[in-house]
Amino acid sequence: MSGTEKPGLPVAEAVGITKRYGSTVALDDAHIRVLPGETHALVGRNGAGKSTLVAVLTGLQAPDAGRVLFNGAAAPRLSNRDAWRRQVACVYQKSTIIPQLTVAENLLLNRYDRNRSGLISWRSLRRRARDLLAVWSVEMDVDAKAKDLSVEQGQFVEIARALSFGARFIILDEPTAQLDAGAIARLFGHIRELQTQGVTFLFISHHLQEIYEICDMVTVFRDARHIVTAPVAELPRGELVAAMTGEAAALNVPRSRTAPASRTDVVLDVAELRLDGLFDGISFQARAGEIIGLAGAGGSGKTEVAETIAGLRTADAGAITVGGRAPRPGHVGDALASGVGFVPQDRHHQGLVAGMSIADNATLTIPERLGAAGFVSTRRRDAIAGGLIDALAIKAPGPDLPVSGLSGGNQQKVVMARALANDPKVLVLVTPTAGVDVRSKEFLLDKVDQVADAGTAVVVASDELDDLRVCDRVLVMFQGRIVAEVPSGWREHDLVAAMEGLTIDA
């Protein structure tokens, strides 16, 4: 136990935390209590409030209500970043180390020793960095450039840097998402070793089997609220998944559509697709009128597979055929010409040109239909856009309105309109209902049904269960591979378990 910890008191505690962003309640009277020396898991589905809680625990966001305590004392003022660094640090999934600097420079950034001339003492810097790594049992060349480190080594640098400020409470945010099995084992060994030296961890992961391997306690959040905290050994895996998902009454509602017959034509053929570090051995077919789900947690590879089909990524091996034609790998234009429509994951950065009108955004994929010799007929453009606006029930005074003036749900409808504008043979959707209200979500999913009924093959890559309920079958991905195929009518409990890499005992 370090000198800053007080016996019997939690290393970190959040009490009655409420946080709102506009009308969205990100945390609702939430709480967590982390005791010294333990590895405490925080789990929950997307939107459960995990990221907001981390922001509050690290002093990046102030709660609207509630309080944070470290070792029984109130957290520092938000403006006092040095005081926060002495209490808590977060190692994020996306590295915060500076690639162009050395390990030593990253470890002691802005804390360099200087000689009498005011210049940096590089010898002292290297010595301090070696001593720091030795204290925390990290073997690494302090002169190595950070850009040359593996993901695993980068994490160790970030952990050592956090400890060097005096923090003994470290939050690990999806630390294994980019690691292979060997690196995960080494990370877990290092966590256990640091625990013996009085370091406490909050471990956030979508891979629930890791919770049972490395964690002592687990806290579940759902819908912005605390659901349960329990010793990992006393919480069966089925009960953990049930706490994350809640009741699944909607799963008993019969499907309103019938899957296409097996004799219908194959319009999408994905064969042994591989992209190093992201996915491997991905093979499946989609028939005309079939809706296939690609499900998986963060780092599963589902989004990258969808983007490869759409031409945004170039596979290292394998083949994609659309309607009997093989589009050029990594070529969006050729994918479009082959008959692929695409709704990307992030409408703000990937799906829309904010300064352009609804009409321009909706017709970006069909310039050849807007006029001859490269000229755009505004009359033709507006006529096509008007039809799309009607078909997608986009609420707007007219096609000339900038998309930035639309609500989130209507913006997503514009992205869907553009994907449908070229009458695709295959429609690829990545989390198509993210960030939209319930009514827009229902409308968009009904539209997916209609598109499939008209003969288009649909691929839905998502970890949102509502998105996956429209699918005729769901291919579950885990760590870059398809690990299960689940027919329609699945139980929420079982699908989430498969996505998280768990096997639930009957």
JSON list of C-alpha atoms in Angstrom, two decimals, residues 202-406:
[
{"chain": "A", "resi": 202, "resn": "LEU", "atom": "CA", "xyz": [-10.23, -0.15, -13.10]},
{"chain": "A", "resi": 203, "resn": "PHE", "atom": "CA", "xyz": [-10.45, -2.50, -16.09]},
{"chain": "A", "resi": 204, "resn": "ILE", "atom": "CA", "xyz": [-12.88, -1.70, -18.92]},
{"chain": "A", "resi": 205, "resn": "SER", "atom": "CA", "xyz": [-13.37, -4.36, -21.56]},
{"chain": "A", "resi": 206, "resn": "HIS", "atom": "CA", "xyz": [-15.93, -5.75, -23.99]},
{"chain": "A", "resi": 207, "resn": "HIS", "atom": "CA", "xyz": [-14.25, -9.16, -23.70]},
{"chain": "A", "resi": 208, "resn": "LEU", "atom": "CA", "xyz": [-16.02, -10.58, -20.72]},
{"chain": "A", "resi": 209, "resn": "GLN", "atom": "CA", "xyz": [-13.96, -13.74, -20.49]},
{"chain": "A", "resi": 210, "resn": "GLU", "atom": "CA", "xyz": [-11.03, -11.46, -19.54]},
{"chain": "A", "resi": 211, "resn": "ILE", "atom": "CA", "xyz": [-13.03, -10.14, -16.58]},
{"chain": "A", "resi": 212, "resn": "TYR", "atom": "CA", "xyz": [-13.09, -13.64, -15.11]},
{"chain": "A", "resi": 213, "resn": "GLU", "atom": "CA", "xyz": [-9.38, -14.09, -15.75]},
{"chain": "A", "resi": 214, "resn": "ILE", "atom": "CA", "xyz": [-7.93, -10.87, -14.31]},
{"chain": "A", "resi": 215, "resn": "CYS", "atom": "CA", "xyz": [-10.51, -9.03, -12.18]},
{"chain": "A", "resi": 216, "resn": "ASP", "atom": "CA", "xyz": [-11.53, -9.33, -8.53]},
{"chain": "A", "resi": 217, "resn": "MET", "atom": "CA", "xyz": [-14.72, -7.24, -8.62]},
{"chain": "A", "resi": 218, "resn": "VAL", "atom": "CA", "xyz": [-17.09, -6.20, -11.38]},
{"chain": "A", "resi": 219, "resn": "THR", "atom": "CA", "xyz": [-19.51, -3.29, -11.68]},
{"chain": "A", "resi": 220, "resn": "VAL", "atom": "CA", "xyz": [-22.20, -3.29, -14.36]},
{"chain": "A", "resi": 221, "resn": "PHE", "atom": "CA", "xyz": [-23.73, -0.13, -15.81]},
{"chain": "A", "resi": 222, "resn": "ARG", "atom": "CA", "xyz": [-26.83, -0.13, -18.00]},
{"chain": "A", "resi": 223, "resn": "ASP", "atom": "CA", "xyz": [-28.72, 2.82, -19.46]},
{"chain": "A", "resi": 224, "resn": "ALA", "atom": "CA", "xyz": [-26.56, 5.33, -17.54]},
{"chain": "A", "resi": 225, "resn": "ARG", "atom": "CA", "xyz": [-27.22, 3.71, -14.16]},
{"chain": "A", "resi": 226, "resn": "HIS", "atom": "CA", "xyz": [-25.37, 1.42, -11.77]},
{"chain": "A", "resi": 227, "resn": "ILE", "atom": "CA", "xyz": [-26.92, -2.06, -11.88]},
{"chain": "A", "resi": 228, "resn": "VAL", "atom": "CA", "xyz": [-24.76, -4.29, -9.70]},
{"chain": "A", "resi": 229, "resn": "THR", "atom": "CA", "xyz": [-21.34, -4.62, -8.07]},
{"chain": "A", "resi": 230, "resn": "ALA", "atom": "CA", "xyz": [-20.18, -8.08, -7.03]},
{"chain": "A", "resi": 231, "resn": "PRO", "atom": "CA", "xyz": [-17.09, -10.25, -6.62]},
{"chain": "A", "resi": 232, "resn": "VAL", "atom": "CA", "xyz": [-16.33, -11.81, -10.00]},
{"chain": "A", "resi": 233, "resn": "ALA", "atom": "CA", "xyz": [-16.14, -15.28, -8.48]},
{"chain": "A", "resi": 234, "resn": "GLU", "atom": "CA", "xyz": [-19.69, -14.93, -7.14]},
{"chain": "A", "resi": 235, "resn": "LEU", "atom": "CA", "xyz": [-21.34, -13.66, -10.34]},
{"chain": "A", "resi": 236, "resn": "PRO", "atom": "CA", "xyz": [-22.05, -16.42, -12.88]},
{"chain": "A", "resi": 237, "resn": "ARG", "atom": "CA", "xyz": [-21.44, -15.48, -16.48]},
{"chain": "A", "resi": 238, "resn": "GLY", "atom": "CA", "xyz": [-25.09, -15.75, -17.39]},
{"chain": "A", "resi": 239, "resn": "GLU", "atom": "CA", "xyz": [-26.06, -13.36, -14.62]},
{"chain": "A", "resi": 240, "resn": "LEU", "atom": "CA", "xyz": [-23.37, -10.89, -15.74]},
{"chain": "A", "resi": 241, "resn": "VAL", "atom": "CA", "xyz": [-24.73, -10.83, -19.28]},
{"chain": "A", "resi": 242, "resn": "ALA", "atom": "CA", "xyz": [-28.28, -10.52, -17.98]},
{"chain": "A", "resi": 243, "resn": "ALA", "atom": "CA", "xyz": [-27.26, -7.52, -15.85]},
{"chain": "A", "resi": 244, "resn": "MET", "atom": "CA", "xyz": [-25.74, -5.87, -18.92]},
{"chain": "A", "resi": 245, "resn": "THR", "atom": "CA", "xyz": [-28.73, -6.47, -21.18]},
{"chain": "A", "resi": 246, "resn": "GLY", "atom": "CA", "xyz": [-31.74, -6.28, -18.85]},
{"chain": "A", "resi": 247, "resn": "GLU", "atom": "CA", "xyz": [-35.03, -7.82, -19.81]},
{"chain": "A", "resi": 248, "resn": "ALA", "atom": "CA", "xyz": [-35.43, -8.72, -23.46]},
{"chain": "A", "resi": 249, "resn": "ALA", "atom": "CA", "xyz": [-39.20, -8.65, -23.90]},
{"chain": "A", "resi": 250, "resn": "ALA", "atom": "CA", "xyz": [-38.92, -7.40, -27.47]},
{"chain": "A", "resi": 251, "resn": "LEU", "atom": "CA", "xyz": [-37.18, -10.61, -28.49]},
{"chain": "A", "resi": 252, "resn": "ASN", "atom": "CA", "xyz": [-40.41, -12.57, -28.24]},
{"chain": "A", "resi": 253, "resn": "VAL", "atom": "CA", "xyz": [-42.07, -10.43, -30.94]},
{"chain": "A", "resi": 254, "resn": "PRO", "atom": "CA", "xyz": [-42.35, -12.52, -34.15]},
{"chain": "A", "resi": 255, "resn": "ARG", "atom": "CA", "xyz": [-40.44, -11.40, -37.21]},
{"chain": "A", "resi": 256, "resn": "SER", "atom": "CA", "xyz": [-42.62, -9.57, -39.71]},
{"chain": "A", "resi": 257, "resn": "ARG", "atom": "CA", "xyz": [-40.62, -10.71, -42.73]},
{"chain": "A", "resi": 258, "resn": "THR", "atom": "CA", "xyz": [-39.63, -14.09, -44.09]},
{"chain": "A", "resi": 259, "resn": "ALA", "atom": "CA", "xyz": [-36.06, -14.85, -45.05]},
{"chain": "A", "resi": 260, "resn": "PRO", "atom": "CA", "xyz": [-35.51, -15.43, -48.78]},
{"chain": "A", "resi": 261, "resn": "ALA", "atom": "CA", "xyz": [-35.46, -18.97, -50.11]},
{"chain": "A", "resi": 262, "resn": "SER", "atom": "CA", "xyz": [-32.09, -20.65, -50.39]},
{"chain": "A", "resi": 263, "resn": "ARG", "atom": "CA", "xyz": [-32.52, -20.89, -54.16]},
{"chain": "A", "resi": 264, "resn": "THR", "atom": "CA", "xyz": [-32.35, -17.11, -54.66]},
{"chain": "A", "resi": 265, "resn": "ASP", "atom": "CA", "xyz": [-29.26, -15.73, -56.37]},
{"chain": "A", "resi": 266, "resn": "VAL", "atom": "CA", "xyz": [-26.08, -15.01, -54.44]},
{"chain": "A", "resi": 267, "resn": "VAL", "atom": "CA", "xyz": [-25.31, -11.31, -54.95]},
{"chain": "A", "resi": 268, "resn": "LEU", "atom": "CA", "xyz": [-22.44, -10.94, -52.49]},
{"chain": "A", "resi": 269, "resn": "ASP", "atom": "CA", "xyz": [-19.66, -13.49, -52.15]},
{"chain": "A", "resi": 270, "resn": "VAL", "atom": "CA", "xyz": [-16.88, -12.85, -49.64]},
{"chain": "A", "resi": 271, "resn": "ALA", "atom": "CA", "xyz": [-14.15, -15.48, -49.80]},
{"chain": "A", "resi": 272, "resn": "GLU", "atom": "CA", "xyz": [-11.24, -15.91, -47.35]},
{"chain": "A", "resi": 273, "resn": "LEU", "atom": "CA", "xyz": [-10.85, -12.19, -46.77]},
{"chain": "A", "resi": 274, "resn": "ARG", "atom": "CA", "xyz": [-7.81, -11.17, -44.71]},
{"chain": "A", "resi": 275, "resn": "LEU", "atom": "CA", "xyz": [-6.42, -7.84, -43.57]},
{"chain": "A", "resi": 276, "resn": "ASP", "atom": "CA", "xyz": [-3.42, -8.19, -41.27]},
{"chain": "A", "resi": 277, "resn": "GLY", "atom": "CA", "xyz": [-4.10, -7.19, -37.69]},
{"chain": "A", "resi": 278, "resn": "LEU", "atom": "CA", "xyz": [-7.83, -6.69, -38.27]},
{"chain": "A", "resi": 279, "resn": "PHE", "atom": "CA", "xyz": [-9.50, -9.84, -39.61]},
{"chain": "A", "resi": 280, "resn": "ASP", "atom": "CA", "xyz": [-8.68, -13.20, -41.18]},
{"chain": "A", "resi": 281, "resn": "GLY", "atom": "CA", "xyz": [-10.48, -16.01, -42.99]},
{"chain": "A", "resi": 282, "resn": "ILE", "atom": "CA", "xyz": [-13.76, -14.13, -43.47]},
{"chain": "A", "resi": 283, "resn": "SER", "atom": "CA", "xyz": [-16.09, -16.00, -45.82]},
{"chain": "A", "resi": 284, "resn": "PHE", "atom": "CA", "xyz": [-19.84, -15.68, -46.31]},
{"chain": "A", "resi": 285, "resn": "GLN", "atom": "CA", "xyz": [-22.48, -15.22, -49.00]},
{"chain": "A", "resi": 286, "resn": "ALA", "atom": "CA", "xyz": [-25.55, -13.01, -49.07]},
{"chain": "A", "resi": 287, "resn": "ARG", "atom": "CA", "xyz": [-28.50, -13.82, -51.31]},
{"chain": "A", "resi": 288, "resn": "ALA", "atom": "CA", "xyz": [-30.90, -11.40, -52.93]},
{"chain": "A", "resi": 289, "resn": "GLY", "atom": "CA", "xyz": [-33.34, -10.18, -50.28]},
{"chain": "A", "resi": 290, "resn": "GLU", "atom": "CA", "xyz": [-31.29, -11.54, -47.37]},
{"chain": "A", "resi": 291, "resn": "ILE", "atom": "CA", "xyz": [-30.24, -9.45, -44.35]},
{"chain": "A", "resi": 292, "resn": "ILE", "atom": "CA", "xyz": [-27.02, -10.64, -42.74]},
{"chain": "A", "resi": 293, "resn": "GLY", "atom": "CA", "xyz": [-25.67, -9.26, -39.50]},
{"chain": "A", "resi": 294, "resn": "LEU", "atom": "CA", "xyz": [-21.98, -8.87, -38.65]},
{"chain": "A", "resi": 295, "resn": "ALA", "atom": "CA", "xyz": [-21.92, -8.63, -34.87]},
{"chain": "A", "resi": 296, "resn": "GLY", "atom": "CA", "xyz": [-19.05, -8.17, -32.48]},
{"chain": "A", "resi": 297, "resn": "ALA", "atom": "CA", "xyz": [-17.60, -6.00, -29.77]},
{"chain": "A", "resi": 298, "resn": "GLY", "atom": "CA", "xyz": [-14.91, -3.36, -30.25]},
{"chain": "A", "resi": 299, "resn": "GLY", "atom": "CA", "xyz": [-11.87, -4.80, -32.02]},
{"chain": "A", "resi": 300, "resn": "SER", "atom": "CA", "xyz": [-13.80, -7.75, -33.46]},
{"chain": "A", "resi": 301, "resn": "GLY", "atom": "CA", "xyz": [-13.18, -6.62, -37.04]},
{"chain": "A", "resi": 302, "resn": "LYS", "atom": "CA", "xyz": [-16.83, -6.31, -38.09]},
{"chain": "A", "resi": 303, "resn": "THR", "atom": "CA", "xyz": [-16.59, -2.64, -39.12]},
{"chain": "A", "resi": 304, "resn": "GLU", "atom": "CA", "xyz": [-13.38, -3.21, -41.05]},
{"chain": "A", "resi": 305, "resn": "VAL", "atom": "CA", "xyz": [-14.94, -6.09, -43.00]},
{"chain": "A", "resi": 306, "resn": "ALA", "atom": "CA", "xyz": [-17.89, -3.87, -43.94]},
{"chain": "A", "resi": 307, "resn": "GLU", "atom": "CA", "xyz": [-15.54, -1.07, -45.01]},
{"chain": "A", "resi": 308, "resn": "THR", "atom": "CA", "xyz": [-13.54, -3.52, -47.13]},
{"chain": "A", "resi": 309, "resn": "ILE", "atom": "CA", "xyz": [-16.69, -4.61, -48.97]},
{"chain": "A", "resi": 310, "resn": "ALA", "atom": "CA", "xyz": [-17.44, -0.93, -49.62]},
{"chain": "A", "resi": 311, "resn": "GLY", "atom": "CA", "xyz": [-13.93, -0.30, -51.00]},
{"chain": "A", "resi": 312, "resn": "LEU", "atom": "CA", "xyz": [-12.66, 1.85, -48.11]},
{"chain": "A", "resi": 313, "resn": "ARG", "atom": "CA", "xyz": [-10.00, -0.72, -47.21]},
{"chain": "A", "resi": 314, "resn": "THR", "atom": "CA", "xyz": [-7.82, -3.02, -49.29]},
{"chain": "A", "resi": 315, "resn": "ALA", "atom": "CA", "xyz": [-7.66, -6.63, -48.13]},
{"chain": "A", "resi": 316, "resn": "ASP", "atom": "CA", "xyz": [-4.30, -8.40, -48.10]},
{"chain": "A", "resi": 317, "resn": "ALA", "atom": "CA", "xyz": [-5.91, -11.58, -49.40]},
{"chain": "A", "resi": 318, "resn": "GLY", "atom": "CA", "xyz": [-9.25, -12.99, -50.44]},
{"chain": "A", "resi": 319, "resn": "ALA", "atom": "CA", "xyz": [-11.93, -11.92, -52.90]},
{"chain": "A", "resi": 320, "resn": "ILE", "atom": "CA", "xyz": [-15.20, -10.00, -53.00]},
{"chain": "A", "resi": 321, "resn": "THR", "atom": "CA", "xyz": [-17.76, -10.52, -55.74]},
{"chain": "A", "resi": 322, "resn": "VAL", "atom": "CA", "xyz": [-20.86, -8.36, -56.18]},
{"chain": "A", "resi": 323, "resn": "GLY", "atom": "CA", "xyz": [-23.47, -9.57, -58.67]},
{"chain": "A", "resi": 324, "resn": "GLY", "atom": "CA", "xyz": [-20.84, -11.69, -60.41]},
{"chain": "A", "resi": 325, "resn": "ARG", "atom": "CA", "xyz": [-18.39, -8.80, -60.72]},
{"chain": "A", "resi": 326, "resn": "ALA", "atom": "CA", "xyz": [-15.19, -8.41, -58.69]},
{"chain": "A", "resi": 327, "resn": "PRO", "atom": "CA", "xyz": [-14.71, -4.71, -57.87]},
{"chain": "A", "resi": 328, "resn": "ARG", "atom": "CA", "xyz": [-11.17, -3.44, -57.70]},
{"chain": "A", "resi": 329, "resn": "PRO", "atom": "CA", "xyz": [-9.91, -3.89, -54.10]},
{"chain": "A", "resi": 330, "resn": "GLY", "atom": "CA", "xyz": [-9.78, -0.67, -52.10]},
{"chain": "A", "resi": 331, "resn": "HIS", "atom": "CA", "xyz": [-11.60, 1.35, -54.76]},
{"chain": "A", "resi": 332, "resn": "VAL", "atom": "CA", "xyz": [-14.82, 3.02, -53.60]},
{"chain": "A", "resi": 333, "resn": "GLY", "atom": "CA", "xyz": [-15.82, 4.10, -57.10]},
{"chain": "A", "resi": 334, "resn": "ASP", "atom": "CA", "xyz": [-15.54, 0.57, -58.44]},
{"chain": "A", "resi": 335, "resn": "ALA", "atom": "CA", "xyz": [-17.53, -0.78, -55.49]},
{"chain": "A", "resi": 336, "resn": "LEU", "atom": "CA", "xyz": [-20.27, 1.75, -56.28]},
{"chain": "A", "resi": 337, "resn": "ALA", "atom": "CA", "xyz": [-20.20, 0.81, -59.96]},
{"chain": "A", "resi": 338, "resn": "SER", "atom": "CA", "xyz": [-20.52, -2.85, -58.99]},
{"chain": "A", "resi": 339, "resn": "GLY", "atom": "CA", "xyz": [-23.67, -2.10, -57.03]},
{"chain": "A", "resi": 340, "resn": "VAL", "atom": "CA", "xyz": [-22.61, -1.49, -53.43]},
{"chain": "A", "resi": 341, "resn": "GLY", "atom": "CA", "xyz": [-24.42, 1.10, -51.32]},
{"chain": "A", "resi": 342, "resn": "PHE", "atom": "CA", "xyz": [-22.79, 2.11, -48.05]},
{"chain": "A", "resi": 343, "resn": "VAL", "atom": "CA", "xyz": [-23.79, 3.80, -44.79]},
{"chain": "A", "resi": 344, "resn": "PRO", "atom": "CA", "xyz": [-20.62, 4.48, -42.77]},
{"chain": "A", "resi": 345, "resn": "GLN", "atom": "CA", "xyz": [-20.17, 4.34, -39.02]},
{"chain": "A", "resi": 346, "resn": "ASP", "atom": "CA", "xyz": [-19.81, 8.08, -38.36]},
{"chain": "A", "resi": 347, "resn": "ARG", "atom": "CA", "xyz": [-22.25, 10.25, -40.29]},
{"chain": "A", "resi": 348, "resn": "HIS", "atom": "CA", "xyz": [-20.58, 13.46, -39.14]},
{"chain": "A", "resi": 349, "resn": "HIS", "atom": "CA", "xyz": [-17.07, 12.67, -40.39]},
{"chain": "A", "resi": 350, "resn": "GLN", "atom": "CA", "xyz": [-17.69, 9.96, -42.99]},
{"chain": "A", "resi": 351, "resn": "GLY", "atom": "CA", "xyz": [-21.28, 10.28, -44.13]},
{"chain": "A", "resi": 352, "resn": "LEU", "atom": "CA", "xyz": [-22.09, 13.94, -44.75]},
{"chain": "A", "resi": 353, "resn": "VAL", "atom": "CA", "xyz": [-20.60, 17.11, -46.19]},
{"chain": "A", "resi": 354, "resn": "ALA", "atom": "CA", "xyz": [-22.01, 19.52, -43.64]},
{"chain": "A", "resi": 355, "resn": "GLY", "atom": "CA", "xyz": [-21.84, 22.67, -45.75]},
{"chain": "A", "resi": 356, "resn": "MET", "atom": "CA", "xyz": [-23.69, 21.09, -48.68]},
{"chain": "A", "resi": 357, "resn": "SER", "atom": "CA", "xyz": [-27.42, 20.77, -49.20]},
{"chain": "A", "resi": 358, "resn": "ILE", "atom": "CA", "xyz": [-29.60, 17.73, -48.73]},
{"chain": "A", "resi": 359, "resn": "ALA", "atom": "CA", "xyz": [-29.85, 17.41, -52.52]},
{"chain": "A", "resi": 360, "resn": "ASP", "atom": "CA", "xyz": [-26.07, 17.51, -53.03]},
{"chain": "A", "resi": 361, "resn": "ASN", "atom": "CA", "xyz": [-25.39, 15.02, -50.25]},
{"chain": "A", "resi": 362, "resn": "ALA", "atom": "CA", "xyz": [-28.10, 12.61, -51.36]},
{"chain": "A", "resi": 363, "resn": "THR", "atom": "CA", "xyz": [-26.86, 12.52, -54.96]},
{"chain": "A", "resi": 364, "resn": "LEU", "atom": "CA", "xyz": [-23.09, 12.39, -54.43]},
{"chain": "A", "resi": 365, "resn": "THR", "atom": "CA", "xyz": [-22.94, 8.77, -55.61]},
{"chain": "A", "resi": 366, "resn": "ILE", "atom": "CA", "xyz": [-24.80, 9.32, -58.91]},
{"chain": "A", "resi": 367, "resn": "PRO", "atom": "CA", "xyz": [-23.15, 12.28, -60.72]},
{"chain": "A", "resi": 368, "resn": "GLU", "atom": "CA", "xyz": [-23.70, 10.59, -64.08]},
{"chain": "A", "resi": 369, "resn": "ARG", "atom": "CA", "xyz": [-27.47, 10.91, -63.62]},
{"chain": "A", "resi": 370, "resn": "LEU", "atom": "CA", "xyz": [-27.41, 14.63, -62.85]},
{"chain": "A", "resi": 371, "resn": "GLY", "atom": "CA", "xyz": [-26.38, 15.96, -66.25]},
{"chain": "A", "resi": 372, "resn": "ALA", "atom": "CA", "xyz": [-24.21, 15.56, -69.32]},
{"chain": "A", "resi": 373, "resn": "ALA", "atom": "CA", "xyz": [-20.51, 16.33, -69.83]},
{"chain": "A", "resi": 374, "resn": "GLY", "atom": "CA", "xyz": [-19.85, 16.79, -66.13]},
{"chain": "A", "resi": 375, "resn": "PHE", "atom": "CA", "xyz": [-22.45, 19.52, -65.68]},
{"chain": "A", "resi": 376, "resn": "VAL", "atom": "CA", "xyz": [-25.11, 19.23, -62.98]},
{"chain": "A", "resi": 377, "resn": "SER", "atom": "CA", "xyz": [-28.70, 20.03, -63.83]},
{"chain": "A", "resi": 378, "resn": "THR", "atom": "CA", "xyz": [-30.09, 21.47, -60.61]},
{"chain": "A", "resi": 379, "resn": "ARG", "atom": "CA", "xyz": [-33.59, 20.63, -61.82]},
{"chain": "A", "resi": 380, "resn": "ARG", "atom": "CA", "xyz": [-32.67, 16.97, -62.33]},
{"chain": "A", "resi": 381, "resn": "ARG", "atom": "CA", "xyz": [-30.71, 16.88, -59.07]},
{"chain": "A", "resi": 382, "resn": "ASP", "atom": "CA", "xyz": [-33.60, 18.35, -57.10]},
{"chain": "A", "resi": 383, "resn": "ALA", "atom": "CA", "xyz": [-36.09, 15.99, -58.73]},
{"chain": "A", "resi": 384, "resn": "ILE", "atom": "CA", "xyz": [-34.04, 12.94, -57.76]},
{"chain": "A", "resi": 385, "resn": "ALA", "atom": "CA", "xyz": [-33.39, 14.34, -54.28]},
{"chain": "A", "resi": 386, "resn": "GLY", "atom": "CA", "xyz": [-37.09, 15.12, -53.86]},
{"chain": "A", "resi": 387, "resn": "GLY", "atom": "CA", "xyz": [-37.95, 11.50, -54.52]},
{"chain": "A", "resi": 388, "resn": "LEU", "atom": "CA", "xyz": [-35.37, 10.37, -51.98]},
{"chain": "A", "resi": 389, "resn": "ILE", "atom": "CA", "xyz": [-36.63, 12.91, -49.42]},
{"chain": "A", "resi": 390, "resn": "ASP", "atom": "CA", "xyz": [-40.15, 11.53, -49.83]},
{"chain": "A", "resi": 391, "resn": "ALA", "atom": "CA", "xyz": [-39.02, 7.90, -49.73]},
{"chain": "A", "resi": 392, "resn": "LEU", "atom": "CA", "xyz": [-37.02, 8.42, -46.53]},
{"chain": "A", "resi": 393, "resn": "ALA", "atom": "CA", "xyz": [-39.55, 10.83, -44.96]},
{"chain": "A", "resi": 394, "resn": "ILE", "atom": "CA", "xyz": [-36.83, 13.44, -44.40]},
{"chain": "A", "resi": 395, "resn": "LYS", "atom": "CA", "xyz": [-38.34, 16.42, -42.61]},
{"chain": "A", "resi": 396, "resn": "ALA", "atom": "CA", "xyz": [-37.05, 19.51, -44.40]},
{"chain": "A", "resi": 397, "resn": "PRO", "atom": "CA", "xyz": [-38.56, 22.54, -46.17]},
{"chain": "A", "resi": 398, "resn": "GLY", "atom": "CA", "xyz": [-36.78, 21.60, -49.37]},
{"chain": "A", "resi": 399, "resn": "PRO", "atom": "CA", "xyz": [-33.74, 19.94, -50.97]},
{"chain": "A", "resi": 400, "resn": "ASP", "atom": "CA", "xyz": [-31.61, 23.10, -50.74]},
{"chain": "A", "resi": 401, "resn": "LEU", "atom": "CA", "xyz": [-31.44, 23.08, -46.93]},
{"chain": "A", "resi": 402, "resn": "PRO", "atom": "CA", "xyz": [-27.87, 22.40, -45.65]},
{"chain": "A", "resi": 403, "resn": "VAL", "atom": "CA", "xyz": [-27.71, 19.03, -43.91]},
{"chain": "A", "resi": 404, "resn": "SER", "atom": "CA", "xyz": [-26.22, 20.79, -40.87]},
{"chain": "A", "resi": 405, "resn": "GLY", "atom": "CA", "xyz": [-29.70, 22.21, -40.27]},
{"chain": "A", "resi": 406, "resn": "LEU", "atom": "CA", "xyz": [-31.28, 18.77, -39.84]}
]
